[in-house]
mmCIF file of C-alpha atoms and ligand atoms in Angstrom:
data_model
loop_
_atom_site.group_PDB
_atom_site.id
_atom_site.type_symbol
_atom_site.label_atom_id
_atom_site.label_comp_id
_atom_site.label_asym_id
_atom_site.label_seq_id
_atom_site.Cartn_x
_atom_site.Cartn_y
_atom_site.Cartn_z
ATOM 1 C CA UNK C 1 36.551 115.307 70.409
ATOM 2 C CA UNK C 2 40.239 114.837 70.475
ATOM 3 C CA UNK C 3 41.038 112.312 68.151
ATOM 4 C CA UNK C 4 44.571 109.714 68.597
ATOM 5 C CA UNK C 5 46.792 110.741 66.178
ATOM 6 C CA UNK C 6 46.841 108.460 62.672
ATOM 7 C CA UNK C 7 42.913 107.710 63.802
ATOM 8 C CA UNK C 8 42.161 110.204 60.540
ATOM 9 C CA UNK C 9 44.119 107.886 58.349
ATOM 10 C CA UNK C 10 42.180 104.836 59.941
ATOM 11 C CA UNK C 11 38.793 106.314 59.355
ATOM 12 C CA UNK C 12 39.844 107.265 55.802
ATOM 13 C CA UNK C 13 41.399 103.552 55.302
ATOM 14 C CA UNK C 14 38.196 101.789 56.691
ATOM 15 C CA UNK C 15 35.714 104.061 54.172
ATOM 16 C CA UNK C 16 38.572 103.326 51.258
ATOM 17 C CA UNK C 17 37.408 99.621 51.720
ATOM 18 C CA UNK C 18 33.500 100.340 52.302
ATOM 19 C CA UNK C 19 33.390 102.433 48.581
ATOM 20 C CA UNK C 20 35.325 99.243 47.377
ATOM 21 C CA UNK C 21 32.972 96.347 48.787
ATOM 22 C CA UNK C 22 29.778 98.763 47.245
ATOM 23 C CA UNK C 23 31.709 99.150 43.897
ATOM 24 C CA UNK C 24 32.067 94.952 43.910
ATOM 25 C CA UNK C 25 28.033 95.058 44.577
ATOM 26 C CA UNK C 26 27.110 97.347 42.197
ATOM 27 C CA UNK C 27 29.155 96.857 39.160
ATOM 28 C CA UNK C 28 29.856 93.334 39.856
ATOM 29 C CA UNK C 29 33.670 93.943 38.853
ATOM 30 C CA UNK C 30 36.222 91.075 39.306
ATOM 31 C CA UNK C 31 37.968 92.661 42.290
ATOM 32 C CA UNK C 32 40.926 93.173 40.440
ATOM 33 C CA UNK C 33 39.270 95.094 37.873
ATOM 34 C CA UNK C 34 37.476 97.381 40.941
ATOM 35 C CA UNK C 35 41.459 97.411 42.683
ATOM 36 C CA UNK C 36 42.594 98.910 38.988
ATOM 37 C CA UNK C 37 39.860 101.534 38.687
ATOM 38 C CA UNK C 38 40.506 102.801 42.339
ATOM 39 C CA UNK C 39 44.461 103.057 41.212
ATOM 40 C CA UNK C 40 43.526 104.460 38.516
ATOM 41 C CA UNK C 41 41.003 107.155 40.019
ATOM 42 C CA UNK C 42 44.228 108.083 42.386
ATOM 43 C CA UNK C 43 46.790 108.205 39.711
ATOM 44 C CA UNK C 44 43.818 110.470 37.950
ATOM 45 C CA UNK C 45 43.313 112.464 41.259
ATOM 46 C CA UNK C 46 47.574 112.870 41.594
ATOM 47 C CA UNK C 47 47.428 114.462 38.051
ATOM 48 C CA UNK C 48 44.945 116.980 38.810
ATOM 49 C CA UNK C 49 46.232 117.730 42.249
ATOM 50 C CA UNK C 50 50.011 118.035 40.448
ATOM 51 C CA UNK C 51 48.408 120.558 37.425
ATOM 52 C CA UNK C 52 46.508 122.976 39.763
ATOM 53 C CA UNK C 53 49.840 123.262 41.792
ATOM 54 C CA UNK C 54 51.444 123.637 38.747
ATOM 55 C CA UNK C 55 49.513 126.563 37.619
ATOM 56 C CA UNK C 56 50.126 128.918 41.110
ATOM 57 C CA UNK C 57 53.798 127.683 40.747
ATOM 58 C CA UNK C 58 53.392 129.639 37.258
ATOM 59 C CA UNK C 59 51.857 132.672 39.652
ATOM 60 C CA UNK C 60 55.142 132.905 41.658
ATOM 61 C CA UNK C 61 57.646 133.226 39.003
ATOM 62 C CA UNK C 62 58.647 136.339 39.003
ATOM 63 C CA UNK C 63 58.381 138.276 35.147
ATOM 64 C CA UNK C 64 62.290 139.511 33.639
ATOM 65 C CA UNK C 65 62.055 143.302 32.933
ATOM 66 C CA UNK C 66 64.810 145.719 32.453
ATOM 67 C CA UNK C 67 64.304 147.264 35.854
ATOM 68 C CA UNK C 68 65.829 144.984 38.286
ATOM 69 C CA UNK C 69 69.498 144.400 38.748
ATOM 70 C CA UNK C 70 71.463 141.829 39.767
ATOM 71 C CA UNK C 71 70.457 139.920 42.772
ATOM 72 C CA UNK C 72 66.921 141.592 43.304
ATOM 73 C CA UNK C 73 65.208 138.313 42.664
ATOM 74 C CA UNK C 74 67.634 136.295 45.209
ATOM 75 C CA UNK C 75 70.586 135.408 46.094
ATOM 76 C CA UNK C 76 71.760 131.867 47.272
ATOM 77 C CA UNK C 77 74.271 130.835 49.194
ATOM 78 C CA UNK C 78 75.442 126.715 48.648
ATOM 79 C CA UNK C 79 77.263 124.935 51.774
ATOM 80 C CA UNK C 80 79.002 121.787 50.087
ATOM 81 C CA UNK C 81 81.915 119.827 51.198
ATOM 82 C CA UNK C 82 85.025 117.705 49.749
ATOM 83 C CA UNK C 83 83.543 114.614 48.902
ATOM 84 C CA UNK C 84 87.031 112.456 48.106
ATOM 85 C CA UNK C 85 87.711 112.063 51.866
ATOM 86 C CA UNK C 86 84.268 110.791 53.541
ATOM 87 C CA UNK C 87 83.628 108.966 56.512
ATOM 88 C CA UNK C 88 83.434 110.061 60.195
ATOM 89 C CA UNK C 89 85.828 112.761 60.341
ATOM 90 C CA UNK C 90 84.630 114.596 57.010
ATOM 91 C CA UNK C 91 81.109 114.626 58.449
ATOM 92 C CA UNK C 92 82.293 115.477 61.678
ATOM 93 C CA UNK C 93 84.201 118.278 60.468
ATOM 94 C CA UNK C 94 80.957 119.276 57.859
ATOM 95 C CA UNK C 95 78.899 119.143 60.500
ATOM 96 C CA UNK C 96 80.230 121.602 62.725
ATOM 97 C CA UNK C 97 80.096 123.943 59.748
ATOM 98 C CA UNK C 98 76.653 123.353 58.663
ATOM 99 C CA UNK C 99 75.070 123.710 62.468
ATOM 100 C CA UNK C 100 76.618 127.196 62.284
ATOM 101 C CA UNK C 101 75.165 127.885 58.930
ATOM 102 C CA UNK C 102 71.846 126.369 59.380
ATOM 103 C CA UNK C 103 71.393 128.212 63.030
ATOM 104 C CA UNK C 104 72.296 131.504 61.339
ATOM 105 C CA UNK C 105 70.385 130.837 58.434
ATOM 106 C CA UNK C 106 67.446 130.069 61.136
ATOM 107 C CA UNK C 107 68.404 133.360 62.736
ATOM 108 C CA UNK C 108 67.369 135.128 59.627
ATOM 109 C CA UNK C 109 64.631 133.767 59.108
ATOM 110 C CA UNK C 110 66.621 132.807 55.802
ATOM 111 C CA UNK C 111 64.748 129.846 53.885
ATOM 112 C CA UNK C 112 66.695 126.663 53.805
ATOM 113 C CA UNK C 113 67.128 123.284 51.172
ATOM 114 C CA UNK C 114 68.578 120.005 52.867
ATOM 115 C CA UNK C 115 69.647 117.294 50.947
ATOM 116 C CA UNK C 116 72.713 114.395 51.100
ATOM 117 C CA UNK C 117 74.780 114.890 54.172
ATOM 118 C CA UNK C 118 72.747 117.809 55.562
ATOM 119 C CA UNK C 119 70.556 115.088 55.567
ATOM 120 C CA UNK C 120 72.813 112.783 57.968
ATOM 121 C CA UNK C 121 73.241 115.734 60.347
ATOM 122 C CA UNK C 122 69.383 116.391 60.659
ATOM 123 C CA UNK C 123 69.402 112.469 61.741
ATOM 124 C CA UNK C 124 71.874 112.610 64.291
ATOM 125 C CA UNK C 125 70.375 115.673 65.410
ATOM 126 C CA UNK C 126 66.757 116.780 64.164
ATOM 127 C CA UNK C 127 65.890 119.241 66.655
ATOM 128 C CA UNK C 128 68.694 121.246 64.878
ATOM 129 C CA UNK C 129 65.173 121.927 62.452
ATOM 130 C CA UNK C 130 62.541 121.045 63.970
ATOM 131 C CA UNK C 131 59.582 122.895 63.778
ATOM 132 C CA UNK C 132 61.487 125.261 61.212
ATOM 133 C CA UNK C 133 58.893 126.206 58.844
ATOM 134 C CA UNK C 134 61.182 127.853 56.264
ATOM 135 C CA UNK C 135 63.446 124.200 55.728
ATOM 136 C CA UNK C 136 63.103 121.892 53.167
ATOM 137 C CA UNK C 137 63.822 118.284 52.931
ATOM 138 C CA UNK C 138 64.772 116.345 49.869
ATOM 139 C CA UNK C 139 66.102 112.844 51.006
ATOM 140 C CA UNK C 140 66.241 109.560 48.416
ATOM 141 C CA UNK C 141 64.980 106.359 49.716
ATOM 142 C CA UNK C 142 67.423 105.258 52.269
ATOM 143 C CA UNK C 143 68.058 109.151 53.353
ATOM 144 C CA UNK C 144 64.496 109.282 54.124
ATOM 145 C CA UNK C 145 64.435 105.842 55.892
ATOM 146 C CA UNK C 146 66.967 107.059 58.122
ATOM 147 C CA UNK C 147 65.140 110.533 58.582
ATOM 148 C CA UNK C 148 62.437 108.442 59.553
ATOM 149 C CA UNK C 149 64.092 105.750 62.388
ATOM 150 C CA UNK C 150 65.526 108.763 63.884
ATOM 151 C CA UNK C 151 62.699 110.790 64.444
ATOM 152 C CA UNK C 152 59.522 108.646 64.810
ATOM 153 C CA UNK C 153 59.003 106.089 67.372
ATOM 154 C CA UNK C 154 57.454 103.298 64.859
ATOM 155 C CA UNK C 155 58.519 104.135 61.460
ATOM 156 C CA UNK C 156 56.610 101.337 59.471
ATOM 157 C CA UNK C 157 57.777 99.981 55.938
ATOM 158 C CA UNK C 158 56.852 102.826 53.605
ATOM 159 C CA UNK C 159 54.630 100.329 51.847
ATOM 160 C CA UNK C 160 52.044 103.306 52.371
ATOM 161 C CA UNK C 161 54.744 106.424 50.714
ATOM 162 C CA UNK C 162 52.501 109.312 51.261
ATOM 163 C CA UNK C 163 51.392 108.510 54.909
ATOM 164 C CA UNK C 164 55.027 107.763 55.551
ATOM 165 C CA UNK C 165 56.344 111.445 54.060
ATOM 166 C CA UNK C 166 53.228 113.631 55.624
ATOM 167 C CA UNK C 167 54.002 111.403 59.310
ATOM 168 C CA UNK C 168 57.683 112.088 58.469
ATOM 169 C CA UNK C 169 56.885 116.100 57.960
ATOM 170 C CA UNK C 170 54.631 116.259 61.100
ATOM 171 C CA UNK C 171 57.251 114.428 63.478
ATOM 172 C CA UNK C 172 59.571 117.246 62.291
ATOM 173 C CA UNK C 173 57.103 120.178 63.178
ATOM 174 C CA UNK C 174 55.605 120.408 59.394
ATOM 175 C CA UNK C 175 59.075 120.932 57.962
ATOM 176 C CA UNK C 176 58.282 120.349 54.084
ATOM 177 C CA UNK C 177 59.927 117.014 53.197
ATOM 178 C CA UNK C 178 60.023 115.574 49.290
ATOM 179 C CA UNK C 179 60.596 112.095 49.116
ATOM 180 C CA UNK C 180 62.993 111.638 45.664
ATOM 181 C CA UNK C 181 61.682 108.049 43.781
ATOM 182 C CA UNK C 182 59.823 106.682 41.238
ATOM 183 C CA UNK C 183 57.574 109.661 41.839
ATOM 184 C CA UNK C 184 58.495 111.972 44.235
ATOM 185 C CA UNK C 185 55.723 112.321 47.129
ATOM 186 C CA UNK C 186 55.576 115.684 48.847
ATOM 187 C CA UNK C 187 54.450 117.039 52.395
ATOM 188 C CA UNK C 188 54.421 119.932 54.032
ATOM 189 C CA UNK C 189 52.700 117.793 57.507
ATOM 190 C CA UNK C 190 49.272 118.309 55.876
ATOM 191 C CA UNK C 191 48.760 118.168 52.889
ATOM 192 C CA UNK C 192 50.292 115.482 50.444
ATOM 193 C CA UNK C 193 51.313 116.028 46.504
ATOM 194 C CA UNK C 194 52.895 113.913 44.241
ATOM 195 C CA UNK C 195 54.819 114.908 41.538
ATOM 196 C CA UNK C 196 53.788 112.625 39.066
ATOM 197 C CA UNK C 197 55.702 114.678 35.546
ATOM 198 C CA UNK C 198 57.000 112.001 33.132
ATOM 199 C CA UNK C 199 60.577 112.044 33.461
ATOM 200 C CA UNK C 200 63.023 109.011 32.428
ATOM 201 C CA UNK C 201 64.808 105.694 33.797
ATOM 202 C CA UNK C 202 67.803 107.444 33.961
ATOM 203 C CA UNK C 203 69.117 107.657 37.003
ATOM 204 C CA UNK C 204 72.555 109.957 37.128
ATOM 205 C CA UNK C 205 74.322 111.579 40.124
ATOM 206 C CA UNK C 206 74.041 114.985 40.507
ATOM 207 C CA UNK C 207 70.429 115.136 39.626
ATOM 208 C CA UNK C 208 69.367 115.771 43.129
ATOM 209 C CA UNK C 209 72.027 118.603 42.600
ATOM 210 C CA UNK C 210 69.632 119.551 40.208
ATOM 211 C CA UNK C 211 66.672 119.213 42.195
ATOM 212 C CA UNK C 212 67.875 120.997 45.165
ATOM 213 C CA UNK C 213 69.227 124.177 43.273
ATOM 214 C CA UNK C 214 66.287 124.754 41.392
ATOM 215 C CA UNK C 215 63.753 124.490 44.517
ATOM 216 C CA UNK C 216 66.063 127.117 45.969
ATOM 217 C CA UNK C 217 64.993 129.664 43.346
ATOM 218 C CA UNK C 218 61.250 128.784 43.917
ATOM 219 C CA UNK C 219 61.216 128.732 47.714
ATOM 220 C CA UNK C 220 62.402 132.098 47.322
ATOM 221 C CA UNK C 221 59.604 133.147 44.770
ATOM 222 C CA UNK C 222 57.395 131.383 46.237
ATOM 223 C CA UNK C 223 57.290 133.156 49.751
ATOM 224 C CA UNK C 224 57.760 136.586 47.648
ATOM 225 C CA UNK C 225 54.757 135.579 45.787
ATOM 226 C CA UNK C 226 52.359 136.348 49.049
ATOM 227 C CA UNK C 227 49.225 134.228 49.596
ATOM 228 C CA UNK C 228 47.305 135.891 47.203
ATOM 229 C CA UNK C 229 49.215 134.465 44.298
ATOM 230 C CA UNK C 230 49.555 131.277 45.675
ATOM 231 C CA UNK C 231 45.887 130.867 46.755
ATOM 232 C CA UNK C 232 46.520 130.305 50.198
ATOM 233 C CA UNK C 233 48.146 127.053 49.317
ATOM 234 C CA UNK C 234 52.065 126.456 51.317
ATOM 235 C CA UNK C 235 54.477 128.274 48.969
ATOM 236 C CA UNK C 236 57.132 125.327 50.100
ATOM 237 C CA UNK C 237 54.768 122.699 48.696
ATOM 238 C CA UNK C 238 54.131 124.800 45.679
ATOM 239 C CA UNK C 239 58.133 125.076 45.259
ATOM 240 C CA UNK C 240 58.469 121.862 45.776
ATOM 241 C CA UNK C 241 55.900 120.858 43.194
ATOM 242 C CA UNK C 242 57.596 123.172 40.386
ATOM 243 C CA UNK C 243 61.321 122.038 41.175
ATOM 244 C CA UNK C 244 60.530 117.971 41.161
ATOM 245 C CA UNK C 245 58.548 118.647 37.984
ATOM 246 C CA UNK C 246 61.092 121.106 36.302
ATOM 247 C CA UNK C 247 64.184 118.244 37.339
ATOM 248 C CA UNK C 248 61.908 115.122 35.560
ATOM 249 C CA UNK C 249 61.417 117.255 32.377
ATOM 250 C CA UNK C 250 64.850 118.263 32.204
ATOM 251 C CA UNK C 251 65.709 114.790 32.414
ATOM 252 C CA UNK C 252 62.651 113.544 30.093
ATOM 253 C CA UNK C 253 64.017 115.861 27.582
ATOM 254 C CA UNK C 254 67.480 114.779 28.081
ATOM 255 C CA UNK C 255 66.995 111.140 27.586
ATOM 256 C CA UNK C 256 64.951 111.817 24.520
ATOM 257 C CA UNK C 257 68.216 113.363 22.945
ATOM 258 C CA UNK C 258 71.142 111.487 24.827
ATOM 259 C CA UNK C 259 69.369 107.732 25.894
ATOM 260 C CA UNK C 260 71.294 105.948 27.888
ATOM 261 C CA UNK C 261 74.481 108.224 28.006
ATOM 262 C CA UNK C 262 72.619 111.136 29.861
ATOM 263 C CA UNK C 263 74.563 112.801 32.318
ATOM 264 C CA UNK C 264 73.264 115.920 34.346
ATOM 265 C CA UNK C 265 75.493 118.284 32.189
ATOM 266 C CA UNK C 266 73.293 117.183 29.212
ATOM 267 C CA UNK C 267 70.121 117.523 32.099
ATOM 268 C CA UNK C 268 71.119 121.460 32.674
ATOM 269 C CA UNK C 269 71.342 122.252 28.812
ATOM 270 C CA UNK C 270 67.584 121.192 28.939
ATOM 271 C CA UNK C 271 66.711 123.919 32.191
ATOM 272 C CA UNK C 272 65.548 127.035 29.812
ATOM 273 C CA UNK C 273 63.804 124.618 27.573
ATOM 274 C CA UNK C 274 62.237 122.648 30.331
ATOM 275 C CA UNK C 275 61.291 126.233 32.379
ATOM 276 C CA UNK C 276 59.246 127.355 29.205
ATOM 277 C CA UNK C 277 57.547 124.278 28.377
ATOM 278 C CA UNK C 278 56.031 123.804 32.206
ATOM 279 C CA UNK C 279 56.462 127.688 33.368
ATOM 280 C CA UNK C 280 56.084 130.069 30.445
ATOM 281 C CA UNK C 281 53.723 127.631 27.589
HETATM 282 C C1 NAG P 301 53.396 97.147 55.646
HETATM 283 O O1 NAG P 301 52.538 97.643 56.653
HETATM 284 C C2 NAG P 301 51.167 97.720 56.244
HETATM 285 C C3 NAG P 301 50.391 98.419 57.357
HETATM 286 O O2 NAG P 301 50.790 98.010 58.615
HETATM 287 C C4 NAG P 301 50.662 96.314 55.934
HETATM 288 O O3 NAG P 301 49.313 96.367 55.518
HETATM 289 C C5 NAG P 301 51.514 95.727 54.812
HETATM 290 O O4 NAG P 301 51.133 94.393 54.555
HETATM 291 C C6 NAG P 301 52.984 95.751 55.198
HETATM 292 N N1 NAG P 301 53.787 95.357 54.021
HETATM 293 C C7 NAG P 301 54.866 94.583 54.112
HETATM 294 C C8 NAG P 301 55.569 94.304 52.823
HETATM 295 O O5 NAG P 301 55.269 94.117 55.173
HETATM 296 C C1 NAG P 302 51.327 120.324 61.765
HETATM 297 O O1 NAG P 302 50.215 120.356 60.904
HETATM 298 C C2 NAG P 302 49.120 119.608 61.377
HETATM 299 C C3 NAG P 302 48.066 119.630 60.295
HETATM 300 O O2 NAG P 302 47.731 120.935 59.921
HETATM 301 C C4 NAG P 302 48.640 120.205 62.697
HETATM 302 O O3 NAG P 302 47.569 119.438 63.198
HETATM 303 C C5 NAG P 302 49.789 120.205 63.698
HETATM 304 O O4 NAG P 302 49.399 120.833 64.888
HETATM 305 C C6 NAG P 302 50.991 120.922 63.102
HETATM 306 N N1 NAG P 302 52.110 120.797 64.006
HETATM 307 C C7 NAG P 302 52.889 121.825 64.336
HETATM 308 C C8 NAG P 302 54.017 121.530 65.254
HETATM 309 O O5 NAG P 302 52.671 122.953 63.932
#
């Protein structure tokens, strides 16, 4: 039986509400203590979900010997623009530039990491990657609100994040999208993650900078790895999961040393650190 699309979610919503109404029978809980315990059982289920992705993200990182050379384990390539002179004709101008990188990059079957203005060309024009299997996503809030007006037909009011981020992926053809927040809510049009590593308050620029450099690396690994490493589980999810985590201890680790003053120089001193302590402990 061919099912309307979202009916899945409805089902699952409706049966979220029937295990509550039992619990409130059972236990006889106030209903805000049975509301905290189901919060609390999700929070519990993100952790898990976050520390078995965690551990095939430690499959796909490649081991340092003396036998490779320089560039065997990737090479990337980073399409930025000048960012004193923004506006319409600096985007025009990037634009034009980054179709005819992203279609050659798509021509190569050559993996690919979107974030900031990428981002505002995929709006004005998402087939540009739809359906591209090998892109990534990484908008903030309003980048992804705008992702999401342009592409679905009712975009709702991301009061439900990780419905919002998988419908987001699916309306692009299962392009892997990672929503940057609070915690940062991944989804490659099936499955959701969330990365929920303890990272800090501190919110500086450049950290997406951060993000998206370091989830180059692992996309690369990650489809290296094979399925066999990464347990038949998407290796873009898997990147995804080991650069948002690897960017929040970084910054964890900066803010314990710096506080308030952090920058995202102090944020890349922490990467080797950081690496060992998730990748390599
Ligand atoms: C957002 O939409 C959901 C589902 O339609 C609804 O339950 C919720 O009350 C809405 N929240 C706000 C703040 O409008
Ligand atoms: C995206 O993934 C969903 C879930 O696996 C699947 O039902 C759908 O057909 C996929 N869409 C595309 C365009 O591959």
């Amino acid at each position: 039986m061919a099912l309307p699309a979202g009916a899945g979610a409805l089902l699952a919503g409706a049966a979220a509400v029937a295990l509550l109404s039992a619990a409130l029978v059972l236990y006889e809980l106030s209903p805000d203590a049975v509301l905290q315990r189901a919060f609390s059982l999700h929070k519990a289920h993100s952790i898990k979900d976050m520390e078995n992705a965690l551990q095939l993200v430690r499959n796909i990182i490649p081991p340092l010997t003396s036998q490779k050379h320089k560039g065997q384990d990737g090479r990337i390539g980073v399409v930025g623009g000048c960012q004193e002179y923004t506006g319409a004709p600096y985007f025009a101008a990037i634009s034009a530039l980054k179709v005819g990188i992203l279609e050659a990059s798509k021509a190569r079957d050559i993996p690919v990491v979107i974030d900031a203005d990428g981002l505002w060309l995929i709006a004005r024009h998402p087939a540009l990657i739809q359906g591209y299997r090998k892109a990534v996503l990484t908008p903030n809030h309003v980048e992804f609100g705008r992702l999401s007006e342009a592409v679905l037909r009712d975009p709702g009011n991301g009061s439900d994040r990780r419905e919002a981020v998988r419908r987001l992926s699916r309306a692009l053809g299962n392009v892997t999208v990672v929503q940057k927040g609070e915690r940062d809510v991944i989804s490659d049009g099936e499955q959701v993650l969330e990365c929920v590593q303890e990272g800090s308050g501190r919110r500086c620029g450049g950290q997406g900078d951060l993000l998206s450099g370091a989830l180059g690396v692992l996309v690369h690994w990650a489809l290296r790895a094979g399925p066999e490493k990464t347990n038949g589980c998407s290796p873009l999810l898997l990147a995804a999961m080991g650069a948002c985590s690897l960017t929040r201890q970084c910054s964890r680790q900066a803010f314990q040393k710096h506080g308030r003053s952090t920058t995202t120089t102090d944020m890349i001193a922490e990467v080797g650190p950081a690496f060992r302590s998730l990748f390599e402990a």
